[in-house]
Amino acid sequence: MKETEELFKDIEAREPAMMDTWRKLVDRDCGPDNKDGVDAVGKEAAAFLENAGFSVHFHTYEKAGNMLVAEYGDMMKPFIILTGHMDTVFMKGTAKERPFHVDGNRVTGPGALDMKGGMTILLHVAKLLTENGYDRYPIKIILAGDEETGHTNSGAAEDYLKEARGGVMGFNMETGFLDNRIVIERKGVAQYLFHSHGVGAHAGNNPEDGRSAVKELCHKVLDIEALTDRDKGTNVNVGVISGGTVANAIPEDASCKVDVRFRTEEESDRVEKAFEDIARRVYIDGVTTTCRRLVRVSAMERLPGSEKLFERAQAIAASHGLPAMKAAAVGGGSDSAYLTKAGIPTLCALGVKGEFNHTVREWAAKDSLVERAKLLTALLTEI
């Protein structure tokens, strides 16, 4: 096995090939409406990894992109997990409208930052190491096909936990931050739909016959948001509300969508139980309310092992002159949650750095491709 600094030179030499992979990944639609596109990326990644000496299998799903799992080495021994996702938030046609583009140090295109750049690093570093006889740890790669939808239409969450068993540490190639934060804690996210149904009536002729679903829901919105507990890191936000049809009618129906961010499973359970109570509560006689969970991603809880892993990573980066990093807790969720749920120390946000995920302004820093490939290589060879 070459010394780390020698491997760094190989990474620099591979930059054109990495840029080509990045371009191909970005220029394929992989949104929530395009299972075929996600699965095509999975097949291409499988071929790439098989060529690098990995064995590959898939968890397949009817209504969501499949999950790729690639293994290298003796998986009966404690292994390292490299993970990320193949899907984006952008709908069909976006890749044609806004293809991969490089302008100076800015790389744009759907998913260039979140997270086709990180996936590119993962693939090429894995190949570099196996070509050089890497044997420090067995490696398991997990690439989800429906991370952006929270695995709502698949069994990927359960499959993640199954595949993670036996892992000793995890590295998620999610979106990197320009200020070099490395994530060791993420809030979980859940979203819910409340729907109130009352009795419609004419607001002028017989308003007394009506039972306003809007009025009922307004009472409930206050109850819902009162569940926020900032000291515990829990935020409850009613982000969308709708109801009624015209101003001169007592509204028969009203609904709202609620976003919940939480640090612990205990807090998530507290809020969900309270939502059930709020739905049953009646302020306006004759109005009924239902509450339905739409999506839930577990929290990436802070583990003592993750803090120690970060300290070791920081020391390794410093020894090679790579930029200093900062351990961070952030509000956005990721599949790292399933690794920490399995008790595996994990570092997240190791992918290319940039800004504005999930928007047309999304961009990634071109020079971070090689920088972060070097970082991952150093971690895997020295940690």
mmCIF file of N, CA, C and O in Angstrom, residues 175-261:
data_model
loop_
_atom_site.group_PDB
_atom_site.id
_atom_site.type_symbol
_atom_site.label_atom_id
_atom_site.label_comp_id
_atom_site.label_asym_id
_atom_site.label_seq_id
_atom_site.Cartn_x
_atom_site.Cartn_y
_atom_site.Cartn_z
ATOM 1 N N THR A 175 -23.471 16.621 1.432
ATOM 2 C CA THR A 175 -23.051 17.990 1.167
ATOM 3 C C THR A 175 -22.085 18.533 2.209
ATOM 4 O O THR A 175 -22.379 18.526 3.405
ATOM 5 N N GLY A 176 -20.945 19.045 1.741
ATOM 6 C CA GLY A 176 -20.000 19.697 2.629
ATOM 7 C C GLY A 176 -20.308 21.181 2.781
ATOM 8 O O GLY A 176 -20.979 21.786 1.941
ATOM 9 N N PHE A 177 -19.793 21.768 3.841
ATOM 10 C CA PHE A 177 -20.017 23.183 4.140
ATOM 11 C C PHE A 177 -18.788 24.007 3.791
ATOM 12 O O PHE A 177 -17.648 23.569 3.977
ATOM 13 N N LEU A 178 -19.006 25.220 3.314
ATOM 14 C CA LEU A 178 -17.907 26.092 2.923
ATOM 15 C C LEU A 178 -16.991 26.431 4.088
ATOM 16 O O LEU A 178 -15.795 26.668 3.900
ATOM 17 N N ASP A 179 -17.540 26.457 5.308
ATOM 18 C CA ASP A 179 -16.716 26.770 6.480
ATOM 19 C C ASP A 179 -16.080 25.522 7.087
ATOM 20 O O ASP A 179 -15.536 25.563 8.177
ATOM 21 N N ASN A 180 -16.163 24.413 6.378
ATOM 22 C CA ASN A 180 -15.480 23.173 6.745
ATOM 23 C C ASN A 180 -16.040 22.500 7.995
ATOM 24 O O ASN A 180 -15.336 21.773 8.688
ATOM 25 N N ARG A 181 -17.327 22.699 8.241
ATOM 26 C CA ARG A 181 -17.956 21.945 9.316
ATOM 27 C C ARG A 181 -18.083 20.478 8.923
ATOM 28 O O ARG A 181 -18.394 20.153 7.782
ATOM 29 N N ILE A 182 -17.850 19.603 9.901
ATOM 30 C CA ILE A 182 -18.115 18.180 9.746
ATOM 31 C C ILE A 182 -19.216 17.848 10.751
ATOM 32 O O ILE A 182 -19.119 18.182 11.937
ATOM 33 N N VAL A 183 -20.242 17.189 10.298
ATOM 34 C CA VAL A 183 -21.433 16.998 11.116
ATOM 35 C C VAL A 183 -21.323 15.726 11.952
ATOM 36 O O VAL A 183 -21.058 14.641 11.420
ATOM 37 N N ILE A 184 -21.525 15.884 13.264
ATOM 38 C CA ILE A 184 -21.572 14.725 14.157
ATOM 39 C C ILE A 184 -22.946 14.609 14.827
ATOM 40 O O ILE A 184 -23.170 13.699 15.620
ATOM 41 N N GLU A 185 -23.849 15.520 14.489
ATOM 42 C CA GLU A 185 -25.205 15.450 15.041
ATOM 43 C C GLU A 185 -26.155 16.146 14.076
ATOM 44 O O GLU A 185 -25.852 17.234 13.573
ATOM 45 N N ARG A 186 -27.279 15.512 13.786
ATOM 46 C CA ARG A 186 -28.316 16.114 12.943
ATOM 47 C C ARG A 186 -29.675 15.941 13.607
ATOM 48 O O ARG A 186 -29.952 14.878 14.163
ATOM 49 N N LYS A 187 -30.472 16.945 13.496
ATOM 50 C CA LYS A 187 -31.842 16.794 13.971
ATOM 51 C C LYS A 187 -32.606 15.843 13.050
ATOM 52 O O LYS A 187 -32.355 15.788 11.842
ATOM 53 N N GLY A 188 -33.517 15.117 13.651
ATOM 54 C CA GLY A 188 -34.444 14.338 12.848
ATOM 55 C C GLY A 188 -35.533 15.249 12.317
ATOM 56 O O GLY A 188 -35.715 16.385 12.784
ATOM 57 N N VAL A 189 -36.261 14.770 11.335
ATOM 58 C CA VAL A 189 -37.349 15.564 10.760
ATOM 59 C C VAL A 189 -38.555 14.665 10.527
ATOM 60 O O VAL A 189 -38.426 13.521 10.088
ATOM 61 N N ALA A 190 -39.716 15.181 10.875
ATOM 62 C CA ALA A 190 -40.973 14.497 10.582
ATOM 63 C C ALA A 190 -41.974 15.539 10.105
ATOM 64 O O ALA A 190 -41.935 16.693 10.544
ATOM 65 N N GLN A 191 -42.842 15.139 9.203
ATOM 66 C CA GLN A 191 -43.884 16.045 8.711
ATOM 67 C C GLN A 191 -45.238 15.368 8.820
ATOM 68 O O GLN A 191 -45.352 14.147 8.632
ATOM 69 N N TYR A 192 -46.249 16.174 9.141
ATOM 70 C CA TYR A 192 -47.588 15.673 9.408
ATOM 71 C C TYR A 192 -48.621 16.519 8.677
ATOM 72 O O TYR A 192 -48.407 17.705 8.406
ATOM 73 N N LEU A 193 -49.751 15.881 8.388
ATOM 74 C CA LEU A 193 -50.888 16.580 7.793
ATOM 75 C C LEU A 193 -52.082 16.502 8.741
ATOM 76 O O LEU A 193 -52.540 15.412 9.094
ATOM 77 N N PHE A 194 -52.558 17.659 9.185
ATOM 78 C CA PHE A 194 -53.797 17.748 9.945
ATOM 79 C C PHE A 194 -54.915 18.136 8.985
ATOM 80 O O PHE A 194 -54.734 19.036 8.152
ATOM 81 N N HIS A 195 -56.057 17.473 9.106
ATOM 82 C CA HIS A 195 -57.215 17.817 8.285
ATOM 83 C C HIS A 195 -58.455 17.893 9.158
ATOM 84 O O HIS A 195 -58.786 16.936 9.864
ATOM 85 N N SER A 196 -59.112 19.044 9.125
ATOM 86 C CA SER A 196 -60.352 19.241 9.884
ATOM 87 C C SER A 196 -61.533 19.276 8.929
ATOM 88 O O SER A 196 -61.469 19.896 7.853
ATOM 89 N N HIS A 197 -62.615 18.598 9.321
ATOM 90 C CA HIS A 197 -63.821 18.528 8.493
ATOM 91 C C HIS A 197 -65.023 18.979 9.320
ATOM 92 O O HIS A 197 -65.300 18.434 10.389
ATOM 93 N N GLY A 198 -65.705 20.005 8.830
ATOM 94 C CA GLY A 198 -66.861 20.545 9.541
ATOM 95 C C GLY A 198 -68.126 20.487 8.699
ATOM 96 O O GLY A 198 -68.350 19.531 7.953
ATOM 97 N N VAL A 199 -68.933 21.518 8.780
ATOM 98 C CA VAL A 199 -70.200 21.586 8.042
ATOM 99 C C VAL A 199 -70.240 22.914 7.300
ATOM 100 O O VAL A 199 -70.124 23.983 7.912
ATOM 101 N N GLY A 200 -70.389 22.845 5.992
ATOM 102 C CA GLY A 200 -70.463 24.061 5.205
ATOM 103 C C GLY A 200 -71.841 24.709 5.279
ATOM 104 O O GLY A 200 -72.856 24.027 5.480
ATOM 105 N N ALA A 201 -71.861 26.018 5.131
ATOM 106 C CA ALA A 201 -73.134 26.757 5.142
ATOM 107 C C ALA A 201 -72.923 28.124 4.510
ATOM 108 O O ALA A 201 -71.783 28.600 4.376
ATOM 109 N N HIS A 202 -74.005 28.766 4.106
ATOM 110 C CA HIS A 202 -73.943 30.106 3.533
ATOM 111 C C HIS A 202 -73.682 31.110 4.654
ATOM 112 O O HIS A 202 -74.349 31.084 5.690
ATOM 113 N N ALA A 203 -72.691 31.986 4.451
ATOM 114 C CA ALA A 203 -72.298 32.914 5.512
ATOM 115 C C ALA A 203 -73.328 34.004 5.756
ATOM 116 O O ALA A 203 -73.322 34.649 6.810
ATOM 117 N N GLY A 204 -74.261 34.201 4.801
ATOM 118 C CA GLY A 204 -75.276 35.226 4.985
ATOM 119 C C GLY A 204 -76.633 34.671 5.366
ATOM 120 O O GLY A 204 -77.297 35.174 6.265
ATOM 121 N N ASN A 205 -77.054 33.605 4.696
ATOM 122 C CA ASN A 205 -78.403 33.083 4.895
ATOM 123 C C ASN A 205 -78.538 32.208 6.140
ATOM 124 O O ASN A 205 -79.531 32.307 6.872
ATOM 125 N N ASN A 206 -77.571 31.307 6.382
ATOM 126 C CA ASN A 206 -77.708 30.403 7.526
ATOM 127 C C ASN A 206 -76.366 30.066 8.170
ATOM 128 O O ASN A 206 -75.996 28.903 8.293
ATOM 129 N N PRO A 207 -75.614 31.079 8.600
ATOM 130 C CA PRO A 207 -74.299 30.799 9.175
ATOM 131 C C PRO A 207 -74.361 29.936 10.428
ATOM 132 O O PRO A 207 -73.429 29.198 10.729
ATOM 133 N N GLU A 208 -75.491 30.015 11.151
ATOM 134 C CA GLU A 208 -75.610 29.235 12.385
ATOM 135 C C GLU A 208 -75.633 27.735 12.120
ATOM 136 O O GLU A 208 -75.349 26.922 13.021
ATOM 137 N N ASP A 209 -75.925 27.340 10.897
ATOM 138 C CA ASP A 209 -75.932 25.915 10.560
ATOM 139 C C ASP A 209 -74.534 25.380 10.264
ATOM 140 O O ASP A 209 -74.340 24.163 10.181
ATOM 141 N N GLY A 210 -73.578 26.282 10.078
ATOM 142 C CA GLY A 210 -72.226 25.860 9.712
ATOM 143 C C GLY A 210 -71.363 25.509 10.913
ATOM 144 O O GLY A 210 -71.642 25.915 12.049
ATOM 145 N N ARG A 211 -70.342 24.719 10.646
ATOM 146 C CA ARG A 211 -69.331 24.370 11.644
ATOM 147 C C ARG A 211 -67.977 24.571 10.971
ATOM 148 O O ARG A 211 -67.580 23.771 10.125
ATOM 149 N N SER A 212 -67.296 25.644 11.358
ATOM 150 C CA SER A 212 -66.113 26.082 10.621
ATOM 151 C C SER A 212 -64.888 25.211 10.886
ATOM 152 O O SER A 212 -64.343 25.177 12.010
ATOM 153 N N ALA A 213 -64.424 24.539 9.837
ATOM 154 C CA ALA A 213 -63.193 23.763 9.941
ATOM 155 C C ALA A 213 -61.981 24.678 10.093
ATOM 156 O O ALA A 213 -61.009 24.336 10.775
ATOM 157 N N VAL A 214 -62.032 25.866 9.487
ATOM 158 C CA VAL A 214 -60.932 26.820 9.608
ATOM 159 C C VAL A 214 -60.781 27.292 11.045
ATOM 160 O O VAL A 214 -59.666 27.352 11.589
ATOM 161 N N LYS A 215 -61.887 27.613 11.682
ATOM 162 C CA LYS A 215 -61.836 28.080 13.077
ATOM 163 C C LYS A 215 -61.273 26.990 13.978
ATOM 164 O O LYS A 215 -60.443 27.244 14.858
ATOM 165 N N GLU A 216 -61.732 25.760 13.764
ATOM 166 C CA GLU A 216 -61.219 24.630 14.551
ATOM 167 C C GLU A 216 -59.709 24.486 14.369
ATOM 168 O O GLU A 216 -58.963 24.335 15.339
ATOM 169 N N LEU A 217 -59.276 24.560 13.107
ATOM 170 C CA LEU A 217 -57.858 24.360 12.833
ATOM 171 C C LEU A 217 -57.016 25.495 13.408
ATOM 172 O O LEU A 217 -55.888 25.275 13.858
ATOM 173 N N CYS A 218 -57.555 26.708 13.424
ATOM 174 C CA CYS A 218 -56.808 27.830 13.996
ATOM 175 C C CYS A 218 -56.505 27.598 15.478
ATOM 176 O O CYS A 218 -55.402 27.897 15.956
ATOM 177 N N HIS A 219 -57.477 27.070 16.205
ATOM 178 C CA HIS A 219 -57.221 26.712 17.606
ATOM 179 C C HIS A 219 -56.094 25.674 17.683
ATOM 180 O O HIS A 219 -55.194 25.774 18.527
ATOM 181 N N LYS A 220 -56.152 24.714 16.800
ATOM 182 C CA LYS A 220 -55.178 23.626 16.846
ATOM 183 C C LYS A 220 -53.779 24.091 16.453
ATOM 184 O O LYS A 220 -52.781 23.575 16.977
ATOM 185 N N VAL A 221 -53.682 25.037 15.545
ATOM 186 C CA VAL A 221 -52.370 25.549 15.141
ATOM 187 C C VAL A 221 -51.621 26.100 16.354
ATOM 188 O O VAL A 221 -50.413 25.874 16.517
ATOM 189 N N LEU A 222 -52.322 26.806 17.219
ATOM 190 C CA LEU A 222 -51.689 27.336 18.428
ATOM 191 C C LEU A 222 -51.229 26.205 19.341
ATOM 192 O O LEU A 222 -50.140 26.267 19.928
ATOM 193 N N ASP A 223 -52.050 25.177 19.461
ATOM 194 C CA ASP A 223 -51.665 24.021 20.281
ATOM 195 C C ASP A 223 -50.447 23.308 19.685
ATOM 196 O O ASP A 223 -49.549 22.868 20.422
ATOM 197 N N ILE A 224 -50.454 23.182 18.370
ATOM 198 C CA ILE A 224 -49.369 22.476 17.681
ATOM 199 C C ILE A 224 -48.039 23.191 17.909
ATOM 200 O O ILE A 224 -47.036 22.593 18.320
ATOM 201 N N GLU A 225 -48.013 24.491 17.658
ATOM 202 C CA GLU A 225 -46.748 25.220 17.760
ATOM 203 C C GLU A 225 -46.294 25.381 19.204
ATOM 204 O O GLU A 225 -45.096 25.579 19.469
ATOM 205 N N ALA A 226 -47.213 25.259 20.156
ATOM 206 C CA ALA A 226 -46.838 25.346 21.566
ATOM 207 C C ALA A 226 -45.984 24.164 22.012
ATOM 208 O O ALA A 226 -45.388 24.189 23.094
ATOM 209 N N LEU A 227 -45.887 23.133 21.180
ATOM 210 C CA LEU A 227 -45.077 21.962 21.523
ATOM 211 C C LEU A 227 -43.583 22.196 21.303
ATOM 212 O O LEU A 227 -42.758 21.378 21.701
ATOM 213 N N THR A 228 -43.224 23.311 20.679
ATOM 214 C CA THR A 228 -41.809 23.654 20.494
ATOM 215 C C THR A 228 -41.113 23.747 21.849
ATOM 216 O O THR A 228 -41.637 24.323 22.797
ATOM 217 N N ASP A 229 -39.919 23.143 21.926
ATOM 218 C CA ASP A 229 -39.106 23.216 23.141
ATOM 219 C C ASP A 229 -37.661 23.442 22.703
ATOM 220 O O ASP A 229 -36.923 22.511 22.440
ATOM 221 N N ARG A 230 -37.271 24.703 22.630
ATOM 222 C CA ARG A 230 -35.949 25.034 22.100
ATOM 223 C C ARG A 230 -34.831 24.529 22.995
ATOM 224 O O ARG A 230 -33.738 24.219 22.531
ATOM 225 N N ASP A 231 -35.096 24.445 24.295
ATOM 226 C CA ASP A 231 -34.063 23.935 25.206
ATOM 227 C C ASP A 231 -33.694 22.496 24.878
ATOM 228 O O ASP A 231 -32.554 22.073 25.089
ATOM 229 N N LYS A 232 -34.672 21.738 24.367
ATOM 230 C CA LYS A 232 -34.427 20.342 23.998
ATOM 231 C C LYS A 232 -34.133 20.177 22.508
ATOM 232 O O LYS A 232 -33.989 19.058 22.019
ATOM 233 N N GLY A 233 -34.071 21.308 21.800
ATOM 234 C CA GLY A 233 -33.761 21.247 20.376
ATOM 235 C C GLY A 233 -34.933 20.866 19.502
ATOM 236 O O GLY A 233 -34.745 20.434 18.368
ATOM 237 N N THR A 234 -36.149 21.025 20.010
ATOM 238 C CA THR A 234 -37.346 20.635 19.262
ATOM 239 C C THR A 234 -38.043 21.871 18.706
ATOM 240 O O THR A 234 -38.358 22.802 19.455
ATOM 241 N N ASN A 235 -38.282 21.871 17.415
ATOM 242 C CA ASN A 235 -39.021 22.965 16.783
ATOM 243 C C ASN A 235 -40.213 22.401 16.015
ATOM 244 O O ASN A 235 -40.071 21.452 15.239
ATOM 245 N N VAL A 236 -41.382 22.964 16.267
ATOM 246 C CA VAL A 236 -42.616 22.536 15.610
ATOM 247 C C VAL A 236 -43.146 23.719 14.823
ATOM 248 O O VAL A 236 -43.455 24.771 15.397
ATOM 249 N N ASN A 237 -43.280 23.543 13.511
ATOM 250 C CA ASN A 237 -43.631 24.654 12.641
ATOM 251 C C ASN A 237 -44.793 24.287 11.721
ATOM 252 O O ASN A 237 -44.712 23.321 10.965
ATOM 253 N N VAL A 238 -45.877 25.063 11.799
ATOM 254 C CA VAL A 238 -46.979 24.934 10.846
ATOM 255 C C VAL A 238 -46.590 25.768 9.627
ATOM 256 O O VAL A 238 -46.657 26.998 9.648
ATOM 257 N N GLY A 239 -46.176 25.084 8.572
ATOM 258 C CA GLY A 239 -45.609 25.779 7.430
ATOM 259 C C GLY A 239 -46.578 26.051 6.297
ATOM 260 O O GLY A 239 -46.369 26.963 5.503
ATOM 261 N N VAL A 240 -47.639 25.253 6.197
ATOM 262 C CA VAL A 240 -48.638 25.428 5.131
ATOM 263 C C VAL A 240 -50.016 25.260 5.746
ATOM 264 O O VAL A 240 -50.254 24.327 6.512
ATOM 265 N N ILE A 241 -50.928 26.180 5.413
ATOM 266 C CA ILE A 241 -52.295 26.070 5.910
ATOM 267 C C ILE A 241 -53.255 26.459 4.795
ATOM 268 O O ILE A 241 -52.991 27.375 4.015
ATOM 269 N N SER A 242 -54.358 25.728 4.683
ATOM 270 C CA SER A 242 -55.341 26.037 3.647
ATOM 271 C C SER A 242 -56.719 25.635 4.141
ATOM 272 O O SER A 242 -56.864 24.796 5.037
ATOM 273 N N GLY A 243 -57.753 26.238 3.553
ATOM 274 C CA GLY A 243 -59.115 25.882 3.950
ATOM 275 C C GLY A 243 -60.144 26.757 3.280
ATOM 276 O O GLY A 243 -59.864 27.868 2.814
ATOM 277 N N GLY A 244 -61.356 26.246 3.240
ATOM 278 C CA GLY A 244 -62.456 26.997 2.657
ATOM 279 C C GLY A 244 -62.396 27.071 1.148
ATOM 280 O O GLY A 244 -61.458 26.588 0.510
ATOM 281 N N THR A 245 -63.448 27.679 0.591
ATOM 282 C CA THR A 245 -63.531 27.821 -0.868
ATOM 283 C C THR A 245 -63.779 29.271 -1.279
ATOM 284 O O THR A 245 -63.104 29.811 -2.148
ATOM 285 N N VAL A 246 -64.739 29.920 -0.638
ATOM 286 C CA VAL A 246 -65.058 31.321 -0.934
ATOM 287 C C VAL A 246 -65.311 32.051 0.382
ATOM 288 O O VAL A 246 -65.601 31.436 1.416
ATOM 289 N N ALA A 247 -65.215 33.364 0.345
ATOM 290 C CA ALA A 247 -65.333 34.152 1.570
ATOM 291 C C ALA A 247 -66.741 34.134 2.155
ATOM 292 O O ALA A 247 -66.913 34.334 3.367
ATOM 293 N N ASN A 248 -67.753 33.886 1.324
ATOM 294 C CA ASN A 248 -69.124 33.947 1.827
ATOM 295 C C ASN A 248 -69.700 32.570 2.142
ATOM 296 O O ASN A 248 -70.906 32.345 2.053
ATOM 297 N N ALA A 249 -68.811 31.644 2.515
ATOM 298 C CA ALA A 249 -69.258 30.317 2.931
ATOM 299 C C ALA A 249 -68.516 29.903 4.196
ATOM 300 O O ALA A 249 -67.314 30.141 4.339
ATOM 301 N N ILE A 250 -69.255 29.287 5.122
ATOM 302 C CA ILE A 250 -68.604 28.689 6.289
ATOM 303 C C ILE A 250 -67.748 27.530 5.787
ATOM 304 O O ILE A 250 -68.268 26.623 5.128
ATOM 305 N N PRO A 251 -66.449 27.521 6.062
ATOM 306 C CA PRO A 251 -65.567 26.512 5.471
ATOM 307 C C PRO A 251 -65.786 25.115 6.040
ATOM 308 O O PRO A 251 -65.750 24.913 7.254
ATOM 309 N N GLU A 252 -65.981 24.175 5.158
ATOM 310 C CA GLU A 252 -66.234 22.792 5.545
ATOM 311 C C GLU A 252 -64.945 22.031 5.806
ATOM 312 O O GLU A 252 -64.905 21.112 6.634
ATOM 313 N N ASP A 253 -63.850 22.405 5.093
ATOM 314 C CA ASP A 253 -62.587 21.691 5.229
ATOM 315 C C ASP A 253 -61.426 22.658 5.408
ATOM 316 O O ASP A 253 -61.435 23.779 4.869
ATOM 317 N N ALA A 254 -60.440 22.204 6.161
ATOM 318 C CA ALA A 254 -59.207 22.968 6.345
ATOM 319 C C ALA A 254 -58.084 21.988 6.672
ATOM 320 O O ALA A 254 -58.322 20.921 7.244
ATOM 321 N N SER A 255 -56.875 22.344 6.299
ATOM 322 C CA SER A 255 -55.745 21.455 6.566
ATOM 323 C C SER A 255 -54.480 22.261 6.782
ATOM 324 O O SER A 255 -54.383 23.431 6.383
ATOM 325 N N CYS A 256 -53.512 21.633 7.411
ATOM 326 C CA CYS A 256 -52.199 22.257 7.568
ATOM 327 C C CYS A 256 -51.121 21.192 7.562
ATOM 328 O O CYS A 256 -51.350 20.048 7.964
ATOM 329 N N LYS A 257 -49.955 21.564 7.071
ATOM 330 C CA LYS A 257 -48.790 20.694 7.102
ATOM 331 C C LYS A 257 -47.820 21.207 8.154
ATOM 332 O O LYS A 257 -47.564 22.411 8.252
ATOM 333 N N VAL A 258 -47.285 20.278 8.923
ATOM 334 C CA VAL A 258 -46.454 20.623 10.068
ATOM 335 C C VAL A 258 -45.087 19.955 9.936
ATOM 336 O O VAL A 258 -45.000 18.765 9.611
ATOM 337 N N ASP A 259 -44.037 20.733 10.189
ATOM 338 C CA ASP A 259 -42.671 20.220 10.185
ATOM 339 C C ASP A 259 -42.166 20.167 11.623
ATOM 340 O O ASP A 259 -42.308 21.133 12.380
ATOM 341 N N VAL A 260 -41.572 19.030 11.996
ATOM 342 C CA VAL A 260 -41.030 18.850 13.341
ATOM 343 C C VAL A 260 -39.550 18.491 13.233
ATOM 344 O O VAL A 260 -39.175 17.582 12.494
ATOM 345 N N ARG A 261 -38.716 19.227 13.963
ATOM 346 C CA ARG A 261 -37.291 18.921 14.049
ATOM 347 C C ARG A 261 -36.973 18.529 15.483
ATOM 348 O O ARG A 261 -37.417 19.196 16.429
#
